[in-house]
Amino acid sequence: MAKKREIRLIITEDGSHSLEVPELDETYHSSHGAIQESNHVFIKNGLDYWAAQNQKKKLSIFEVGFGTGLNALLTLQKGEQLNTKIDYTSIELYPLDAELTSKLNYAEQIGVEQAVFKQLHGCVWEESIAITSHFNLHKIKASFQEVLIDTTFDIIYYDAFAPSKQPDMWKYKLMEKCFEMLNPNGVFVTYSAKGQLKRDLKQVGFMVESLQGPPGKFEMVRATKNMKNEV
Ligand SMILES: C[S@@+](CC[C@H](N)C(=O)[O-])C[C@H]1O[C@@H](n2cnc3c(N)ncnc32)[C@H](O)[C@@H]1O
C-alpha cells in the first residue's frame, strides 16, 4: 500500500490555518495569510470582478484543488452577500481526512457556522449537493489532467500547487482545457504569475492581465476569454 503523505497544520500571518506538505516543501496557501490570499486572488479578482461585469444572479465556478475547502467557504459566504446563486464544482485528487479538516479555523475566522464548513467536507462526492439555498457543491475525486468535463463555467479558480512543485499542473494542454471549459467572458484566476504561464494563456486565446498580488506576492494573473477582440 502507498505510504500516506504527511500533512501538517500551520498558522499563517493573518491567523488563519493552512497545511504544509513536507514531502513537497509546499503549503496550501501563502504563509502571509491563507484567508487574505484566497480573498484577494479568487474572491476579489475572480468572483467580485465577474459579478461586476455580468450583473447576473446565477453563476458557475470550477475549482482546481478543493483541498481545505477555504475557497469554497469564502465563495459560499460571498454568494449569500451578493444574493447570487452559485454552482460550485471542485476537483481534488487527494481529499483530506475529516480529522484534519475539522481542525481548520476558517469558519470561525470569517463568521460562518462550523456546521456549514463541515458539510462542505462531509457531503458526498460526484453529485451536486445543495449546501445552502444559494450554494450547490459538486466535488469530483479525480485528476484534473485526466478528467473529462462536459459543462462550461463562468469562472475557474486555478489553485494547484506551485509550478515549481507540481509542473504537470501548469502545462499548456491544461491551459487549453481551461479555455475550453469557460463560457464567453469567463474568467480564469490564479495566484501564480510565471512568465511561461502568461505566455501560454495568451497563446490559447485569453486576454491576460497581471494584477497586484496578495501581501507577500508581487503579482497574480487573471485571464479572460473572448475579450481579446473587444479591447
Ligand atoms: C495549493 S493546494 C490548494 C487547495 C485548495 N484550493 C485550498 O484552498 O485548500 C492544491 C490542491 O490541489 C490538489 N491536487 C494536486 N494534484 C491534483 C490533480 N492532479 N488534480 C486535482 N487536484 C490536485 C492537492 O491535493 C491540493 O489539495
PDB file of C-alpha atoms and ligand atoms in Angstrom:
ATOM      1  CA  MET A   1       0.000   0.000   0.000  1.00  0.00           C
ATOM      2  CA  ALA A   2       1.315   3.511  -0.867  1.00  0.00           C
ATOM      3  CA  LYS A   3       2.539   5.480   2.130  1.00  0.00           C
ATOM      4  CA  LYS A   4       0.219   8.314   3.177  1.00  0.00           C
ATOM      5  CA  ARG A   5       1.654  11.781   2.628  1.00  0.00           C
ATOM      6  CA  GLU A   6       2.404  13.669   5.855  1.00  0.00           C
ATOM      7  CA  ILE A   7       0.407  16.902   6.138  1.00  0.00           C
ATOM      8  CA  ARG A   8       0.901  19.430   8.971  1.00  0.00           C
ATOM      9  CA  LEU A   9      -1.440  22.118  10.250  1.00  0.00           C
ATOM     10  CA  ILE A  10       0.183  25.578  10.348  1.00  0.00           C
ATOM     11  CA  ILE A  11      -0.927  29.104  11.278  1.00  0.00           C
ATOM     12  CA  THR A  12      -0.357  31.838   8.702  1.00  0.00           C
ATOM     13  CA  GLU A  13       0.269  35.511   9.417  1.00  0.00           C
ATOM     14  CA  ASP A  14      -3.387  36.590   9.317  1.00  0.00           C
ATOM     15  CA  GLY A  15      -4.241  33.999  11.991  1.00  0.00           C
ATOM     16  CA  SER A  16      -5.872  31.536   9.593  1.00  0.00           C
ATOM     17  CA  HIS A  17      -4.700  27.969   9.245  1.00  0.00           C
ATOM     18  CA  SER A  18      -3.067  26.351   6.257  1.00  0.00           C
ATOM     19  CA  LEU A  19      -1.443  22.995   5.598  1.00  0.00           C
ATOM     20  CA  GLU A  20       2.138  22.113   4.893  1.00  0.00           C
ATOM     21  CA  VAL A  21       3.308  19.131   2.857  1.00  0.00           C
ATOM     22  CA  PRO A  22       6.919  18.489   3.949  1.00  0.00           C
ATOM     23  CA  GLU A  23       7.476  15.991   1.118  1.00  0.00           C
ATOM     24  CA  LEU A  24       6.848  18.740  -1.453  1.00  0.00           C
ATOM     25  CA  ASP A  25       8.210  21.551   0.722  1.00  0.00           C
ATOM     26  CA  GLU A  26       4.937  23.292  -0.129  1.00  0.00           C
ATOM     27  CA  THR A  27       1.986  24.884   1.685  1.00  0.00           C
ATOM     28  CA  TYR A  28      -1.658  25.018   0.605  1.00  0.00           C
ATOM     29  CA  HIS A  29      -1.686  28.835   0.903  1.00  0.00           C
ATOM     30  CA  SER A  30       0.608  31.808   1.366  1.00  0.00           C
ATOM     31  CA  SER A  31       2.339  31.908   4.744  1.00  0.00           C
ATOM     32  CA  HIS A  32       1.447  35.632   4.797  1.00  0.00           C
ATOM     33  CA  GLY A  33      -2.219  34.740   5.270  1.00  0.00           C
ATOM     34  CA  ALA A  34      -4.390  31.978   3.857  1.00  0.00           C
ATOM     35  CA  ILE A  35      -7.719  33.786   4.075  1.00  0.00           C
ATOM     36  CA  GLN A  36      -6.123  37.037   2.926  1.00  0.00           C
ATOM     37  CA  GLU A  37      -4.676  35.329  -0.148  1.00  0.00           C
ATOM     38  CA  SER A  38      -7.856  33.460  -1.107  1.00  0.00           C
ATOM     39  CA  ASN A  39      -9.943  36.592  -0.687  1.00  0.00           C
ATOM     40  CA  HIS A  40      -7.605  38.643  -2.834  1.00  0.00           C
ATOM     41  CA  VAL A  41      -6.936  36.192  -5.654  1.00  0.00           C
ATOM     42  CA  PHE A  42     -10.167  34.262  -6.012  1.00  0.00           C
ATOM     43  CA  ILE A  43     -12.931  36.337  -4.433  1.00  0.00           C
ATOM     44  CA  LYS A  44     -11.936  39.927  -5.205  1.00  0.00           C
ATOM     45  CA  ASN A  45     -10.187  39.401  -8.560  1.00  0.00           C
ATOM     46  CA  GLY A  46     -12.321  36.456  -9.679  1.00  0.00           C
ATOM     47  CA  LEU A  47     -15.841  36.357  -8.285  1.00  0.00           C
ATOM     48  CA  ASP A  48     -16.342  40.064  -7.475  1.00  0.00           C
ATOM     49  CA  TYR A  49     -14.846  41.041 -10.815  1.00  0.00           C
ATOM     50  CA  TRP A  50     -17.063  38.655 -12.780  1.00  0.00           C
ATOM     51  CA  ALA A  51     -20.164  39.716 -10.826  1.00  0.00           C
ATOM     52  CA  ALA A  52     -19.458  43.412 -11.503  1.00  0.00           C
ATOM     53  CA  GLN A  53     -19.023  42.742 -15.239  1.00  0.00           C
ATOM     54  CA  ASN A  54     -22.016  40.484 -15.696  1.00  0.00           C
ATOM     55  CA  GLN A  55     -24.792  41.614 -13.328  1.00  0.00           C
ATOM     56  CA  LYS A  56     -26.309  38.116 -13.181  1.00  0.00           C
ATOM     57  CA  LYS A  57     -27.878  36.389 -10.197  1.00  0.00           C
ATOM     58  CA  LYS A  58     -26.520  32.946 -11.056  1.00  0.00           C
ATOM     59  CA  LEU A  59     -23.025  31.766 -11.868  1.00  0.00           C
ATOM     60  CA  SER A  60     -20.885  28.686 -12.040  1.00  0.00           C
ATOM     61  CA  ILE A  61     -17.366  28.137 -10.763  1.00  0.00           C
ATOM     62  CA  PHE A  62     -14.861  25.354 -11.332  1.00  0.00           C
ATOM     63  CA  GLU A  63     -12.018  24.983  -8.847  1.00  0.00           C
ATOM     64  CA  VAL A  64      -8.826  23.036  -9.410  1.00  0.00           C
ATOM     65  CA  GLY A  65      -7.817  21.669  -5.999  1.00  0.00           C
ATOM     66  CA  PHE A  66     -10.608  21.524  -3.366  1.00  0.00           C
ATOM     67  CA  GLY A  67      -8.047  20.972  -0.590  1.00  0.00           C
ATOM     68  CA  THR A  68      -9.046  22.642   2.665  1.00  0.00           C
ATOM     69  CA  GLY A  69     -12.325  23.954   1.213  1.00  0.00           C
ATOM     70  CA  LEU A  70     -11.310  27.539   2.002  1.00  0.00           C
ATOM     71  CA  ASN A  71     -12.133  28.931  -1.451  1.00  0.00           C
ATOM     72  CA  ALA A  72     -15.472  27.123  -1.418  1.00  0.00           C
ATOM     73  CA  LEU A  73     -16.355  28.534   2.013  1.00  0.00           C
ATOM     74  CA  LEU A  74     -15.425  32.120   1.077  1.00  0.00           C
ATOM     75  CA  THR A  75     -17.406  31.754  -2.153  1.00  0.00           C
ATOM     76  CA  LEU A  76     -20.450  30.417  -0.301  1.00  0.00           C
ATOM     77  CA  GLN A  77     -20.325  33.423   2.022  1.00  0.00           C
ATOM     78  CA  LYS A  78     -19.897  35.860  -0.871  1.00  0.00           C
ATOM     79  CA  GLY A  79     -22.807  34.294  -2.767  1.00  0.00           C
ATOM     80  CA  GLU A  80     -25.078  34.995   0.215  1.00  0.00           C
ATOM     81  CA  GLN A  81     -23.808  38.592   0.414  1.00  0.00           C
ATOM     82  CA  LEU A  82     -24.368  39.181  -3.304  1.00  0.00           C
ATOM     83  CA  ASN A  83     -27.664  37.285  -3.252  1.00  0.00           C
ATOM     84  CA  THR A  84     -26.325  35.221  -6.145  1.00  0.00           C
ATOM     85  CA  LYS A  85     -26.835  31.527  -6.707  1.00  0.00           C
ATOM     86  CA  ILE A  86     -23.581  29.660  -7.218  1.00  0.00           C
ATOM     87  CA  ASP A  87     -22.957  26.217  -8.690  1.00  0.00           C
ATOM     88  CA  TYR A  88     -19.503  25.283  -7.453  1.00  0.00           C
ATOM     89  CA  THR A  89     -17.640  22.311  -8.911  1.00  0.00           C
ATOM     90  CA  SER A  90     -14.292  21.355  -7.439  1.00  0.00           C
ATOM     91  CA  ILE A  91     -11.816  18.682  -8.378  1.00  0.00           C
ATOM     92  CA  GLU A  92      -9.447  17.076  -5.901  1.00  0.00           C
ATOM     93  CA  LEU A  93      -7.154  14.109  -6.336  1.00  0.00           C
ATOM     94  CA  TYR A  94      -6.145  13.773  -2.684  1.00  0.00           C
ATOM     95  CA  PRO A  95      -9.107  14.539  -0.380  1.00  0.00           C
ATOM     96  CA  LEU A  96      -8.089  15.411   3.163  1.00  0.00           C
ATOM     97  CA  ASP A  97      -9.084  13.402   6.228  1.00  0.00           C
ATOM     98  CA  ALA A  98     -12.001  14.700   8.304  1.00  0.00           C
ATOM     99  CA  GLU A  99      -9.765  14.572  11.355  1.00  0.00           C
ATOM    100  CA  LEU A 100      -7.590  17.277   9.785  1.00  0.00           C
ATOM    101  CA  THR A 101     -10.294  19.428   8.165  1.00  0.00           C
ATOM    102  CA  SER A 102     -12.248  19.569  11.455  1.00  0.00           C
ATOM    103  CA  LYS A 103      -9.298  21.465  12.986  1.00  0.00           C
ATOM    104  CA  LEU A 104      -9.234  24.238  10.357  1.00  0.00           C
ATOM    105  CA  ASN A 105     -10.331  27.594  11.798  1.00  0.00           C
ATOM    106  CA  TYR A 106     -11.817  29.159   8.640  1.00  0.00           C
ATOM    107  CA  ALA A 107     -15.472  29.157   9.671  1.00  0.00           C
ATOM    108  CA  GLU A 108     -14.803  30.916  12.960  1.00  0.00           C
ATOM    109  CA  GLN A 109     -12.365  33.363  11.324  1.00  0.00           C
ATOM    110  CA  ILE A 110     -14.848  34.564   8.709  1.00  0.00           C
ATOM    111  CA  GLY A 111     -18.007  34.224  10.774  1.00  0.00           C
ATOM    112  CA  VAL A 112     -19.739  31.269   9.123  1.00  0.00           C
ATOM    113  CA  GLU A 113     -21.206  28.369  11.110  1.00  0.00           C
ATOM    114  CA  GLN A 114     -18.781  25.492  11.600  1.00  0.00           C
ATOM    115  CA  ALA A 115     -21.614  23.114  10.602  1.00  0.00           C
ATOM    116  CA  VAL A 116     -21.645  24.637   7.114  1.00  0.00           C
ATOM    117  CA  PHE A 117     -17.894  24.116   6.713  1.00  0.00           C
ATOM    118  CA  LYS A 118     -18.291  20.572   7.998  1.00  0.00           C
ATOM    119  CA  GLN A 119     -20.936  19.943   5.370  1.00  0.00           C
ATOM    120  CA  LEU A 120     -18.629  21.155   2.575  1.00  0.00           C
ATOM    121  CA  HIS A 121     -16.218  18.410   3.553  1.00  0.00           C
ATOM    122  CA  GLY A 122     -18.756  15.801   4.635  1.00  0.00           C
ATOM    123  CA  CYS A 123     -21.119  15.880   1.662  1.00  0.00           C
ATOM    124  CA  VAL A 124     -20.897  13.096  -0.896  1.00  0.00           C
ATOM    125  CA  TRP A 125     -18.631  13.281  -3.909  1.00  0.00           C
ATOM    126  CA  GLU A 126     -19.635  13.007  -7.592  1.00  0.00           C
ATOM    127  CA  GLU A 127     -23.034  14.647  -7.021  1.00  0.00           C
ATOM    128  CA  SER A 128     -24.321  18.205  -6.844  1.00  0.00           C
ATOM    129  CA  ILE A 129     -25.433  18.931  -3.275  1.00  0.00           C
ATOM    130  CA  ALA A 130     -27.375  21.984  -2.057  1.00  0.00           C
ATOM    131  CA  ILE A 131     -25.357  23.229   0.904  1.00  0.00           C
ATOM    132  CA  THR A 132     -27.464  26.400   1.283  1.00  0.00           C
ATOM    133  CA  SER A 133     -30.242  27.966  -0.798  1.00  0.00           C
ATOM    134  CA  HIS A 134     -27.515  29.889  -2.696  1.00  0.00           C
ATOM    135  CA  PHE A 135     -24.727  27.340  -2.936  1.00  0.00           C
ATOM    136  CA  ASN A 136     -24.550  23.952  -4.660  1.00  0.00           C
ATOM    137  CA  LEU A 137     -21.361  21.949  -4.347  1.00  0.00           C
ATOM    138  CA  HIS A 138     -20.219  19.182  -6.691  1.00  0.00           C
ATOM    139  CA  LYS A 139     -16.932  17.589  -5.634  1.00  0.00           C
ATOM    140  CA  ILE A 140     -15.125  15.352  -8.106  1.00  0.00           C
ATOM    141  CA  LYS A 141     -12.425  12.980  -6.924  1.00  0.00           C
ATOM    142  CA  ALA A 142     -10.129  12.769  -9.940  1.00  0.00           C
ATOM    143  CA  SER A 143      -7.031  14.160 -11.539  1.00  0.00           C
ATOM    144  CA  PHE A 144      -7.571  17.365 -13.487  1.00  0.00           C
ATOM    145  CA  GLN A 145      -5.226  16.096 -16.193  1.00  0.00           C
ATOM    146  CA  GLU A 146      -7.405  13.050 -16.786  1.00  0.00           C
ATOM    147  CA  VAL A 147     -10.965  14.126 -16.092  1.00  0.00           C
ATOM    148  CA  LEU A 148     -13.402  14.918 -18.895  1.00  0.00           C
ATOM    149  CA  ILE A 149     -15.640  17.842 -18.052  1.00  0.00           C
ATOM    150  CA  ASP A 150     -18.529  18.329 -20.441  1.00  0.00           C
ATOM    151  CA  THR A 151     -20.008  21.514 -18.986  1.00  0.00           C
ATOM    152  CA  THR A 152     -18.717  25.070 -19.089  1.00  0.00           C
ATOM    153  CA  PHE A 153     -18.274  27.604 -16.304  1.00  0.00           C
ATOM    154  CA  ASP A 154     -18.138  31.341 -15.705  1.00  0.00           C
ATOM    155  CA  ILE A 155     -15.052  31.317 -13.505  1.00  0.00           C
ATOM    156  CA  ILE A 156     -12.120  28.966 -12.941  1.00  0.00           C
ATOM    157  CA  TYR A 157     -10.173  29.177  -9.691  1.00  0.00           C
ATOM    158  CA  TYR A 158      -6.851  27.612 -10.609  1.00  0.00           C
ATOM    159  CA  ASP A 159      -5.400  26.686  -7.208  1.00  0.00           C
ATOM    160  CA  ALA A 160      -2.924  23.898  -7.899  1.00  0.00           C
ATOM    161  CA  PHE A 161       0.397  23.609  -6.078  1.00  0.00           C
ATOM    162  CA  ALA A 162       3.058  25.987  -7.392  1.00  0.00           C
ATOM    163  CA  PRO A 163       4.602  25.423 -10.846  1.00  0.00           C
ATOM    164  CA  SER A 164       7.990  24.769  -9.197  1.00  0.00           C
ATOM    165  CA  LYS A 165       6.465  21.967  -7.076  1.00  0.00           C
ATOM    166  CA  GLN A 166       3.951  20.446  -9.457  1.00  0.00           C
ATOM    167  CA  PRO A 167       4.883  21.472 -13.029  1.00  0.00           C
ATOM    168  CA  ASP A 168       2.461  18.944 -14.583  1.00  0.00           C
ATOM    169  CA  MET A 169      -0.455  21.066 -13.393  1.00  0.00           C
ATOM    170  CA  TRP A 170       0.687  24.102 -15.387  1.00  0.00           C
ATOM    171  CA  LYS A 171       1.214  22.556 -18.808  1.00  0.00           C
ATOM    172  CA  TYR A 172      -0.007  24.280 -21.966  1.00  0.00           C
ATOM    173  CA  LYS A 173      -2.554  21.491 -22.565  1.00  0.00           C
ATOM    174  CA  LEU A 174      -4.249  22.195 -19.237  1.00  0.00           C
ATOM    175  CA  MET A 175      -4.484  25.897 -20.024  1.00  0.00           C
ATOM    176  CA  GLU A 176      -6.183  24.925 -23.299  1.00  0.00           C
ATOM    177  CA  LYS A 177      -8.516  22.718 -21.292  1.00  0.00           C
ATOM    178  CA  CYS A 178      -9.383  25.663 -19.032  1.00  0.00           C
ATOM    179  CA  PHE A 179     -10.092  27.851 -22.065  1.00  0.00           C
ATOM    180  CA  GLU A 180     -12.461  25.217 -23.461  1.00  0.00           C
ATOM    181  CA  MET A 181     -14.192  24.892 -20.092  1.00  0.00           C
ATOM    182  CA  LEU A 182     -15.098  28.590 -19.837  1.00  0.00           C
ATOM    183  CA  ASN A 183     -18.200  30.401 -21.078  1.00  0.00           C
ATOM    184  CA  PRO A 184     -17.769  33.563 -23.170  1.00  0.00           C
ATOM    185  CA  ASN A 185     -16.403  36.312 -20.897  1.00  0.00           C
ATOM    186  CA  GLY A 186     -15.382  33.603 -18.468  1.00  0.00           C
ATOM    187  CA  VAL A 187     -12.558  34.377 -16.106  1.00  0.00           C
ATOM    188  CA  PHE A 188      -9.567  32.279 -15.043  1.00  0.00           C
ATOM    189  CA  VAL A 189      -7.741  33.406 -11.894  1.00  0.00           C
ATOM    190  CA  THR A 190      -4.637  32.097 -10.203  1.00  0.00           C
ATOM    191  CA  TYR A 191      -2.076  33.224  -7.663  1.00  0.00           C
ATOM    192  CA  SER A 192       0.820  32.368  -9.980  1.00  0.00           C
ATOM    193  CA  ALA A 193       2.306  34.991 -12.287  1.00  0.00           C
ATOM    194  CA  LYS A 194       5.015  32.986 -14.044  1.00  0.00           C
ATOM    195  CA  GLY A 195       6.071  34.365 -17.408  1.00  0.00           C
ATOM    196  CA  GLN A 196       5.581  30.996 -19.110  1.00  0.00           C
ATOM    197  CA  LEU A 197       2.044  30.721 -17.725  1.00  0.00           C
ATOM    198  CA  LYS A 198       1.141  34.170 -19.052  1.00  0.00           C
ATOM    199  CA  ARG A 199       2.584  33.362 -22.480  1.00  0.00           C
ATOM    200  CA  ASP A 200       0.671  30.065 -22.588  1.00  0.00           C
ATOM    201  CA  LEU A 201      -2.599  31.693 -21.573  1.00  0.00           C
ATOM    202  CA  LYS A 202      -2.193  34.322 -24.301  1.00  0.00           C
ATOM    203  CA  GLN A 203      -1.331  31.646 -26.822  1.00  0.00           C
ATOM    204  CA  VAL A 204      -4.502  29.648 -26.097  1.00  0.00           C
ATOM    205  CA  GLY A 205      -6.597  32.788 -26.672  1.00  0.00           C
ATOM    206  CA  PHE A 206      -7.064  34.515 -23.330  1.00  0.00           C
ATOM    207  CA  MET A 207      -6.751  38.232 -22.676  1.00  0.00           C
ATOM    208  CA  VAL A 208      -4.204  38.197 -19.847  1.00  0.00           C
ATOM    209  CA  GLU A 209      -3.809  40.715 -17.033  1.00  0.00           C
ATOM    210  CA  SER A 210      -1.071  40.852 -14.408  1.00  0.00           C
ATOM    211  CA  LEU A 211      -2.653  42.203 -11.244  1.00  0.00           C
ATOM    212  CA  GLN A 212      -1.174  43.154  -7.908  1.00  0.00           C
ATOM    213  CA  GLY A 213      -0.694  40.035  -5.834  1.00  0.00           C
ATOM    214  CA  PRO A 214      -1.807  39.454  -2.243  1.00  0.00           C
ATOM    215  CA  PRO A 215       0.527  40.638   0.561  1.00  0.00           C
ATOM    216  CA  GLY A 216       3.926  38.981   0.146  1.00  0.00           C
ATOM    217  CA  LYS A 217       3.475  38.425  -3.575  1.00  0.00           C
ATOM    218  CA  PHE A 218       4.202  40.926  -6.338  1.00  0.00           C
ATOM    219  CA  GLU A 219       1.744  39.737  -8.985  1.00  0.00           C
ATOM    220  CA  MET A 220      -1.093  37.353  -9.827  1.00  0.00           C
ATOM    221  CA  VAL A 221      -2.860  36.547 -13.091  1.00  0.00           C
ATOM    222  CA  ARG A 222      -6.375  36.975 -14.394  1.00  0.00           C
ATOM    223  CA  ALA A 223      -7.178  35.696 -17.878  1.00  0.00           C
ATOM    224  CA  THR A 224     -10.460  36.431 -19.636  1.00  0.00           C
ATOM    225  CA  LYS A 225     -11.979  34.531 -22.532  1.00  0.00           C
ATOM    226  CA  ASN A 226     -13.212  36.358 -25.622  1.00  0.00           C
ATOM    227  CA  MET A 227     -12.288  39.893 -24.628  1.00  0.00           C
ATOM    228  CA  LYS A 228      -9.324  39.900 -26.949  1.00  0.00           C
ATOM    229  CA  ASN A 229     -11.285  41.435 -29.792  1.00  0.00           C
ATOM    230  CA  GLU A 230     -13.177  43.876 -27.627  1.00  0.00           C
ATOM    231  CA  VAL A 231     -10.232  45.876 -26.192  1.00  0.00           C
TER     232      VAL A 231
HETATM  233  C1  LIG B   1      -2.472  24.729  -3.348  1.00  0.00           C
HETATM  234  S1  LIG B   1      -3.487  23.391  -2.771  1.00  0.00           S
HETATM  235  C2  LIG B   1      -4.965  24.379  -2.652  1.00  0.00           C
HETATM  236  C3  LIG B   1      -6.221  23.692  -2.358  1.00  0.00           C
HETATM  237  C4  LIG B   1      -7.455  24.489  -2.014  1.00  0.00           C
HETATM  238  N1  LIG B   1      -7.915  25.336  -3.063  1.00  0.00           N
HETATM  239  C5  LIG B   1      -7.369  25.154  -0.682  1.00  0.00           C
HETATM  240  O1  LIG B   1      -7.646  26.361  -0.598  1.00  0.00           O
HETATM  241  O2  LIG B   1      -7.065  24.472   0.272  1.00  0.00           O
HETATM  242  C6  LIG B   1      -3.575  22.387  -4.259  1.00  0.00           C
HETATM  243  C7  LIG B   1      -4.571  21.270  -4.229  1.00  0.00           C
HETATM  244  O3  LIG B   1      -4.556  20.572  -5.492  1.00  0.00           O
HETATM  245  C8  LIG B   1      -4.703  19.179  -5.242  1.00  0.00           C
HETATM  246  N2  LIG B   1      -4.178  18.418  -6.394  1.00  0.00           N
HETATM  247  C9  LIG B   1      -2.917  18.013  -6.615  1.00  0.00           C
HETATM  248  N3  LIG B   1      -2.814  17.356  -7.799  1.00  0.00           N
HETATM  249  C10 LIG B   1      -4.051  17.357  -8.344  1.00  0.00           C
HETATM  250  C11 LIG B   1      -4.584  16.842  -9.556  1.00  0.00           C
HETATM  251  N4  LIG B   1      -3.820  16.221 -10.454  1.00  0.00           N
HETATM  252  N5  LIG B   1      -5.906  17.019  -9.799  1.00  0.00           N
HETATM  253  C12 LIG B   1      -6.692  17.646  -8.899  1.00  0.00           C
HETATM  254  N6  LIG B   1      -6.234  18.173  -7.730  1.00  0.00           N
HETATM  255  C13 LIG B   1      -4.934  18.037  -7.454  1.00  0.00           C
HETATM  256  C14 LIG B   1      -3.914  18.979  -3.963  1.00  0.00           C
HETATM  257  O4  LIG B   1      -4.231  17.774  -3.327  1.00  0.00           O
HETATM  258  C15 LIG B   1      -4.311  20.213  -3.157  1.00  0.00           C
HETATM  259  O5  LIG B   1      -5.485  19.995  -2.427  1.00  0.00           O
END
